JSON list of C-alpha atoms and ligand atoms in Angstrom, two decimals:
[
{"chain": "A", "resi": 1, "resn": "UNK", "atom": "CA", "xyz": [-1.04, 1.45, 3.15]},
{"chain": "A", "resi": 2, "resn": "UNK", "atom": "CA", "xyz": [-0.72, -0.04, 6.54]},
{"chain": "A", "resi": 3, "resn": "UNK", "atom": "CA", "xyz": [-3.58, 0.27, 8.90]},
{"chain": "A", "resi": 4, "resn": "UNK", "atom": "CA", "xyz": [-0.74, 2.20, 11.02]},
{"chain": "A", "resi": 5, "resn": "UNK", "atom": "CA", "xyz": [-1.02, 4.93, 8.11]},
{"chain": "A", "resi": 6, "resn": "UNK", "atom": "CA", "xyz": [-4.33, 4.51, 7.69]},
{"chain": "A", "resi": 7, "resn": "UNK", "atom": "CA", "xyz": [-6.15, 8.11, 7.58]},
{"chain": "A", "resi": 8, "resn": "UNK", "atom": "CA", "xyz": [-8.96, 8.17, 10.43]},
{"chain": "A", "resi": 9, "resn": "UNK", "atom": "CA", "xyz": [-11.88, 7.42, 8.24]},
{"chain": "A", "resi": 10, "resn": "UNK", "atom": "CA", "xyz": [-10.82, 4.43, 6.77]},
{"chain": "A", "resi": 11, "resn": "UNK", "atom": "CA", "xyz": [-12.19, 3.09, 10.24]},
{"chain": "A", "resi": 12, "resn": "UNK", "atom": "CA", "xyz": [-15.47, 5.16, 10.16]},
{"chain": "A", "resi": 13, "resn": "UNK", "atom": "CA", "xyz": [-16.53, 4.33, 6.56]},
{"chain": "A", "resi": 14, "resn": "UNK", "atom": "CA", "xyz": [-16.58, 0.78, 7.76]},
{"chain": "A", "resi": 15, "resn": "UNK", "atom": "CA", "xyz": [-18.93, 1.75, 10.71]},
{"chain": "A", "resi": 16, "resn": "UNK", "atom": "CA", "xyz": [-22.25, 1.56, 9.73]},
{"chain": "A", "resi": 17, "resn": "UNK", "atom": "CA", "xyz": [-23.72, 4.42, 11.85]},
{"chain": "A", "resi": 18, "resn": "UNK", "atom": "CA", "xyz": [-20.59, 6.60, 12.17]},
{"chain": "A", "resi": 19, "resn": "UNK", "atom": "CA", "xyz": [-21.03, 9.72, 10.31]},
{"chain": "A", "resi": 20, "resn": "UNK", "atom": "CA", "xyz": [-17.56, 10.56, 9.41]},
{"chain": "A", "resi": 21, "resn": "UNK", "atom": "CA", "xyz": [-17.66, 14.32, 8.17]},
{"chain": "A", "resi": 22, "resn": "UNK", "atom": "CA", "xyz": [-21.32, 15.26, 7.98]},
{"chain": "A", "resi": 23, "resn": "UNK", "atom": "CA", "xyz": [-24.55, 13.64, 7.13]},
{"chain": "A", "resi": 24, "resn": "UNK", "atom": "CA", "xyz": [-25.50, 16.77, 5.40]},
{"chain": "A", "resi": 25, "resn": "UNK", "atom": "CA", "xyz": [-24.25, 18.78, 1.89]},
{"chain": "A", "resi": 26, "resn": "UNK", "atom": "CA", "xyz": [-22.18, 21.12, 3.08]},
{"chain": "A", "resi": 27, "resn": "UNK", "atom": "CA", "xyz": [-22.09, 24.71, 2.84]},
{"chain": "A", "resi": 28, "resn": "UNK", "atom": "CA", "xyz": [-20.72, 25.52, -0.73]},
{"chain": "A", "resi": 29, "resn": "UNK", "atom": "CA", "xyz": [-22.96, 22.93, -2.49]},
{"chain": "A", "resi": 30, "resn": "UNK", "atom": "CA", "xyz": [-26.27, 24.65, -0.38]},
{"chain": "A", "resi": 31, "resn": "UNK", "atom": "CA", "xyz": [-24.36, 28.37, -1.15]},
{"chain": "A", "resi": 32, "resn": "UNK", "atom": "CA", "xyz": [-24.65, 27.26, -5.47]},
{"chain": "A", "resi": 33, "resn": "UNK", "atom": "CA", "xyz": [-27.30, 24.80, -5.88]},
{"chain": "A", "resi": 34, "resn": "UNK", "atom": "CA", "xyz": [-29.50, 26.94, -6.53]},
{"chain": "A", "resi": 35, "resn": "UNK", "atom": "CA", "xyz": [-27.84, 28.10, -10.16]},
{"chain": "A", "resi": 36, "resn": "UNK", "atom": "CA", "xyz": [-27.42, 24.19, -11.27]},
{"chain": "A", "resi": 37, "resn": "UNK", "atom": "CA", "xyz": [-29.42, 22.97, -14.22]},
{"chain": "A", "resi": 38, "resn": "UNK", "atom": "CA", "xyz": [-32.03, 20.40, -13.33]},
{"chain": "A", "resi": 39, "resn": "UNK", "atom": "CA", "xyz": [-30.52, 18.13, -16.48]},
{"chain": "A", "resi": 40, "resn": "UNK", "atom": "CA", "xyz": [-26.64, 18.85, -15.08]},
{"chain": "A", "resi": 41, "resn": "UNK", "atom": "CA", "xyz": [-24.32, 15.98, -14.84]},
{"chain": "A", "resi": 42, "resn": "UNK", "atom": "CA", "xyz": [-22.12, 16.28, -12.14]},
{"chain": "A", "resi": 43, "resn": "UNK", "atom": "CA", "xyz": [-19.25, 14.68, -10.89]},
{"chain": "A", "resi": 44, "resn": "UNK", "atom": "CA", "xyz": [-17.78, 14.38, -7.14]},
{"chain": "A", "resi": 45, "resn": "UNK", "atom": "CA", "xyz": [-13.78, 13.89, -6.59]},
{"chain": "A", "resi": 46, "resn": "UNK", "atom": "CA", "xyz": [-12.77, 12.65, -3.37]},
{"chain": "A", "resi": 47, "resn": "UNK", "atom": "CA", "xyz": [-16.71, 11.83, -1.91]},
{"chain": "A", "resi": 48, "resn": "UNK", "atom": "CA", "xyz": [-15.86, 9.93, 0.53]},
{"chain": "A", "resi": 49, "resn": "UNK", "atom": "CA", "xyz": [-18.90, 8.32, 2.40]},
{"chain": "A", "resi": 50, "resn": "UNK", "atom": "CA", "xyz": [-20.99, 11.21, 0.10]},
{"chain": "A", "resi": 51, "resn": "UNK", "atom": "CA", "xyz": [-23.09, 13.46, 1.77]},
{"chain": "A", "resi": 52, "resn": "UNK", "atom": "CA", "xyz": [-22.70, 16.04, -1.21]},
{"chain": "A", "resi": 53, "resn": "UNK", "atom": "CA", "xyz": [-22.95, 13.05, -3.67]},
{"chain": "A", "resi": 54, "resn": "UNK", "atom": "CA", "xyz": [-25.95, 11.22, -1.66]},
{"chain": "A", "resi": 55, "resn": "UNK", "atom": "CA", "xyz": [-27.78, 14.77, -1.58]},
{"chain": "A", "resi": 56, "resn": "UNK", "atom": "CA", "xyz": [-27.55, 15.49, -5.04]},
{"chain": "A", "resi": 57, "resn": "UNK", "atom": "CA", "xyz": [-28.80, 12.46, -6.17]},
{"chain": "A", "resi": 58, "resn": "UNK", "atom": "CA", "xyz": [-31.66, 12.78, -3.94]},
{"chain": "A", "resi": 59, "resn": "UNK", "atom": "CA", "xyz": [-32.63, 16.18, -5.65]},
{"chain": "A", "resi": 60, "resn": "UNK", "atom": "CA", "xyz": [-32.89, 14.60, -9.36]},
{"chain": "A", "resi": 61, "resn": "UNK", "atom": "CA", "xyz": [-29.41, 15.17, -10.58]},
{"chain": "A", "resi": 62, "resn": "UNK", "atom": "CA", "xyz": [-27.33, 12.58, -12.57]},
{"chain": "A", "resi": 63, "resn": "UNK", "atom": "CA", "xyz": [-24.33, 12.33, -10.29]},
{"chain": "A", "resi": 64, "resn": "UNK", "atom": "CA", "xyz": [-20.87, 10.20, -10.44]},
{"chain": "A", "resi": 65, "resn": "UNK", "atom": "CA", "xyz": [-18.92, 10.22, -7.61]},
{"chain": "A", "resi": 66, "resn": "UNK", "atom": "CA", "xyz": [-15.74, 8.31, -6.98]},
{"chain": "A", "resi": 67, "resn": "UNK", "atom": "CA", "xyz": [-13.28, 7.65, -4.08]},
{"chain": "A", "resi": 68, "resn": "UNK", "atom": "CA", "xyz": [-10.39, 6.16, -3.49]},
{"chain": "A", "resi": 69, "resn": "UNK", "atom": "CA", "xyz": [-11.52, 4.32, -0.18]},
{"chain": "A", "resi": 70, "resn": "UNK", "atom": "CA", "xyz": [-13.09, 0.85, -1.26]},
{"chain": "A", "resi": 71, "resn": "UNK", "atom": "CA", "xyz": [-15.16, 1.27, 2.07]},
{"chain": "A", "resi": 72, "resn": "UNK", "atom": "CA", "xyz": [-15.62, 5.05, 1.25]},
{"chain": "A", "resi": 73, "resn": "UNK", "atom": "CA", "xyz": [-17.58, 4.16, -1.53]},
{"chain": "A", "resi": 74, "resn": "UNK", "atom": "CA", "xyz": [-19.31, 0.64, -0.16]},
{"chain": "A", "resi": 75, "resn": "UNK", "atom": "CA", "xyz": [-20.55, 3.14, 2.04]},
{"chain": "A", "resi": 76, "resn": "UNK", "atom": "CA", "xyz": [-22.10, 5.45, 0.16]},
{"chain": "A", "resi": 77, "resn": "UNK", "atom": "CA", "xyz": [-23.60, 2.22, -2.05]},
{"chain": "A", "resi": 78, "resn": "UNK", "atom": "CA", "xyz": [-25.07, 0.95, 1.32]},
{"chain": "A", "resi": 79, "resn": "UNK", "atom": "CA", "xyz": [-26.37, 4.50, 2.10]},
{"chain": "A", "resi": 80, "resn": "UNK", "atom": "CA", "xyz": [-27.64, 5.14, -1.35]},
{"chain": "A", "resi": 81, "resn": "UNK", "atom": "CA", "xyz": [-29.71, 1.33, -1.34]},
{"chain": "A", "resi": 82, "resn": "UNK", "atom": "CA", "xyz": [-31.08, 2.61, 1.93]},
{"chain": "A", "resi": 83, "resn": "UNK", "atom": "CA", "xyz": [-32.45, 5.91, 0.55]},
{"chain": "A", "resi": 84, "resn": "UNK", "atom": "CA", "xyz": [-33.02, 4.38, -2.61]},
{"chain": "A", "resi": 85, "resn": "UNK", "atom": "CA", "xyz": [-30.80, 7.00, -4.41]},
{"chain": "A", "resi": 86, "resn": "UNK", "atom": "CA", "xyz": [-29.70, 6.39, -7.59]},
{"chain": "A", "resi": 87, "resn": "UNK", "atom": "CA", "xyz": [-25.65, 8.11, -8.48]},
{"chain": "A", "resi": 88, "resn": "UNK", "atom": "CA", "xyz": [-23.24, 5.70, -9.96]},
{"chain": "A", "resi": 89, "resn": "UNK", "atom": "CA", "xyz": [-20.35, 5.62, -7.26]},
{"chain": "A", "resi": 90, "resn": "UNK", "atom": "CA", "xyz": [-16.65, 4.17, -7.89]},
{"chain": "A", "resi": 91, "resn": "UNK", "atom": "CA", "xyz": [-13.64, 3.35, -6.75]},
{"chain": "A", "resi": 92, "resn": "UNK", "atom": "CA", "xyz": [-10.96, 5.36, -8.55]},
{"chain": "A", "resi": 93, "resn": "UNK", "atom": "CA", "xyz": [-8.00, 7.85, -7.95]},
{"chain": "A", "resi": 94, "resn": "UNK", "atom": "CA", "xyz": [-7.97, 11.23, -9.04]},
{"chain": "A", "resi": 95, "resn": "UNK", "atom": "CA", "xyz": [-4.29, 11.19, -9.69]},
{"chain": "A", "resi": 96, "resn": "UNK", "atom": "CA", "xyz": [-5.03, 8.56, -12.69]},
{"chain": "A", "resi": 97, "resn": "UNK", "atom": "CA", "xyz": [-8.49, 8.79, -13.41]},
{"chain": "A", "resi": 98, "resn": "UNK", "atom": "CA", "xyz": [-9.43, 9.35, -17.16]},
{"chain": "A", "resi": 99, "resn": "UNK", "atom": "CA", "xyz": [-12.79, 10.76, -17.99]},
{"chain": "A", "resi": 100, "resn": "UNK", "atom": "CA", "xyz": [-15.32, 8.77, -19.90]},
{"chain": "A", "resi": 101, "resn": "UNK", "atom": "CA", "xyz": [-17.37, 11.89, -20.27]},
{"chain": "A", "resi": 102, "resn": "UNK", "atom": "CA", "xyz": [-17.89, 15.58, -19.74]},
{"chain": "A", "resi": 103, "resn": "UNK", "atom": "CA", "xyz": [-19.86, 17.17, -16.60]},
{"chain": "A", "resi": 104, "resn": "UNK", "atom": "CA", "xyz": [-21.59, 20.48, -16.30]},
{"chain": "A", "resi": 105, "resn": "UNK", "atom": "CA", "xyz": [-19.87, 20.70, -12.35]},
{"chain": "A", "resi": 106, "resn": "UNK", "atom": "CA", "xyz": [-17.11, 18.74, -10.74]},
{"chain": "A", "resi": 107, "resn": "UNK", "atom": "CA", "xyz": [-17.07, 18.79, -7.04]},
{"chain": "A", "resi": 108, "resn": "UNK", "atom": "CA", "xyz": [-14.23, 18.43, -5.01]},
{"chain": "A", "resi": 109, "resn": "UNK", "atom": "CA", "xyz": [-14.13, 19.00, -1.22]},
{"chain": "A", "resi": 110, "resn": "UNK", "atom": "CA", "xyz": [-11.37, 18.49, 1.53]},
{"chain": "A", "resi": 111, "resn": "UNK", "atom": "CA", "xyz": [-9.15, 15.97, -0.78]},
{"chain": "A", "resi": 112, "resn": "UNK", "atom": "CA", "xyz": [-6.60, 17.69, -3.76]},
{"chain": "A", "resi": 113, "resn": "UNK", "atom": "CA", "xyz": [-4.34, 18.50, -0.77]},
{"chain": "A", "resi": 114, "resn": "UNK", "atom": "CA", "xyz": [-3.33, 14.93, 0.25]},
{"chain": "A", "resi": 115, "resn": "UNK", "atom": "CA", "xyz": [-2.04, 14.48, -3.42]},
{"chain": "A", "resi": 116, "resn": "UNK", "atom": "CA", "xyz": [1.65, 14.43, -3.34]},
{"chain": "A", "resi": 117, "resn": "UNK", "atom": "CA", "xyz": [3.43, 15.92, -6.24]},
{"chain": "A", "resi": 118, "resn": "UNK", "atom": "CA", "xyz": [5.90, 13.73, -8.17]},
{"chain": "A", "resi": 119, "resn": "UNK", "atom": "CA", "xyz": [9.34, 15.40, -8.68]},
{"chain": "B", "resi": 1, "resn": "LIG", "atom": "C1", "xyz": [-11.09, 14.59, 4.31]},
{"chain": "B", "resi": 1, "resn": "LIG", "atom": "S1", "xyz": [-11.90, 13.34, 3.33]},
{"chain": "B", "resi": 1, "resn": "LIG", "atom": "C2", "xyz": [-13.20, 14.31, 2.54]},
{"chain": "B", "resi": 1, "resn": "LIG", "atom": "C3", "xyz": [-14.31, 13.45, 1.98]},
{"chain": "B", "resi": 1, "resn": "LIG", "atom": "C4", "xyz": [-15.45, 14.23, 1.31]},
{"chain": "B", "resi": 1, "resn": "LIG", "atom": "N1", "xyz": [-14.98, 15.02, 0.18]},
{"chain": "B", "resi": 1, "resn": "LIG", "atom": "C5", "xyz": [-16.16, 15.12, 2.30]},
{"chain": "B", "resi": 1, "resn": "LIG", "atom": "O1", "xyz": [-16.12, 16.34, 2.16]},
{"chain": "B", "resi": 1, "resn": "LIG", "atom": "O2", "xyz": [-16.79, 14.57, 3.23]},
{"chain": "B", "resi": 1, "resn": "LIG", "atom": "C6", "xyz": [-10.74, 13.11, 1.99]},
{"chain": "B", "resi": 1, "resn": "LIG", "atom": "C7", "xyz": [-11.17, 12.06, 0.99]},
{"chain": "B", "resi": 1, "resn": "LIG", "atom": "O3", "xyz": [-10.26, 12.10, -0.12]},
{"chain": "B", "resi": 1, "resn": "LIG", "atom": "C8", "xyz": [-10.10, 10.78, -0.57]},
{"chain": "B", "resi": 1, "resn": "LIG", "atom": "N2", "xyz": [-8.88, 10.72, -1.38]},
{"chain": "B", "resi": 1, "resn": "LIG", "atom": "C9", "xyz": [-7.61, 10.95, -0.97]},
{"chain": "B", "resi": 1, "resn": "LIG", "atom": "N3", "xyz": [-6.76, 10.81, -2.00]},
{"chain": "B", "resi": 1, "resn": "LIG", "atom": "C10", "xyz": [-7.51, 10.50, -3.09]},
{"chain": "B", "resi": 1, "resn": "LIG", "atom": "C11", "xyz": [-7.21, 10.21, -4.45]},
{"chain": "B", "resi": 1, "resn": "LIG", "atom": "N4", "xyz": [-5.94, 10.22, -4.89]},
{"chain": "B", "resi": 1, "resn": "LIG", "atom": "N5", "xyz": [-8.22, 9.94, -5.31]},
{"chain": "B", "resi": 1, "resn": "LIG", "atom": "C12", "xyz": [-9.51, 9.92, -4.85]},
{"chain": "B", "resi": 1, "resn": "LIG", "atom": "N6", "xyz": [-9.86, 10.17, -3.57]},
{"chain": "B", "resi": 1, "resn": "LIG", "atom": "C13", "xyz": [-8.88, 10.46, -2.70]},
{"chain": "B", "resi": 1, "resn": "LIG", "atom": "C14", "xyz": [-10.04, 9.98, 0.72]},
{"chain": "B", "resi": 1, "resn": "LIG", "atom": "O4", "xyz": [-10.23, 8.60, 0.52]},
{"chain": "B", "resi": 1, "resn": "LIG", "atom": "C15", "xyz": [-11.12, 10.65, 1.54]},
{"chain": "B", "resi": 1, "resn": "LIG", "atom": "O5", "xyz": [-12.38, 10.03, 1.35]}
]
């Protein structure tokens, strides 16, 4: 993609202390945390720099969350060495991805709709 097409935060992942969307979880994940399983496994679609990821994390679970911004998800690393979170974050796209495992929730937020359909 050229940085002409670039979306917005392809520039704001790269900035250190730009918080793209929110620093926080937002309100679905607050809304339904409450009913997950302390030993859940949960997986995050479309992060991005990972506030709902990063959060997560911070609260015990065993998250994976992937992107398909490279500096999405160097982000989030970056973020998650400064908090010293653990989650396992990756660079993949959800059009191809193939799971290595199952999950007890899969999050998605603000990103199925800039999949294009084929055909
Ligand atoms: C509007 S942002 C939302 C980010 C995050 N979910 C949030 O709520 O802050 C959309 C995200 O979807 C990601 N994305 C777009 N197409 C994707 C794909 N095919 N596979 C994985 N991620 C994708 C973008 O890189 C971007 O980080």
């Amino acid at each position: 993609m050229s940085n002409d097409l670039a979306p917005f935060w392809e520039k704001t992942y790269q900035e250190e202390d730009t918080v793209t969307f929110s620093n926080q979880p937002n309100g679905t994940v607050r809304e339904f945390e409450h009913l997950i399983g302390m030993q859940s496994k949960i997986l995050e679609v479309g992060c991005g720099e990972g506030q709902n990821a990063l959060y997560l994390a911070g609260k015990g679970y065993q998250v994976d969350a992937f992107d398909l911004s490279e500096h999405g998800i160097a982000k989030l690393k970056h973020r998650c060495e400064l908090s010293k979170t653990h989650l396992n974050a990756f660079v993949a796209d959800l059009t191809t991805y193939q799971f290595q495992q199952t999950y007890d929730m899969i999050l998605c937020f603000g990103t199925l709709h800039f999949v294009e359909k084929n055909g």
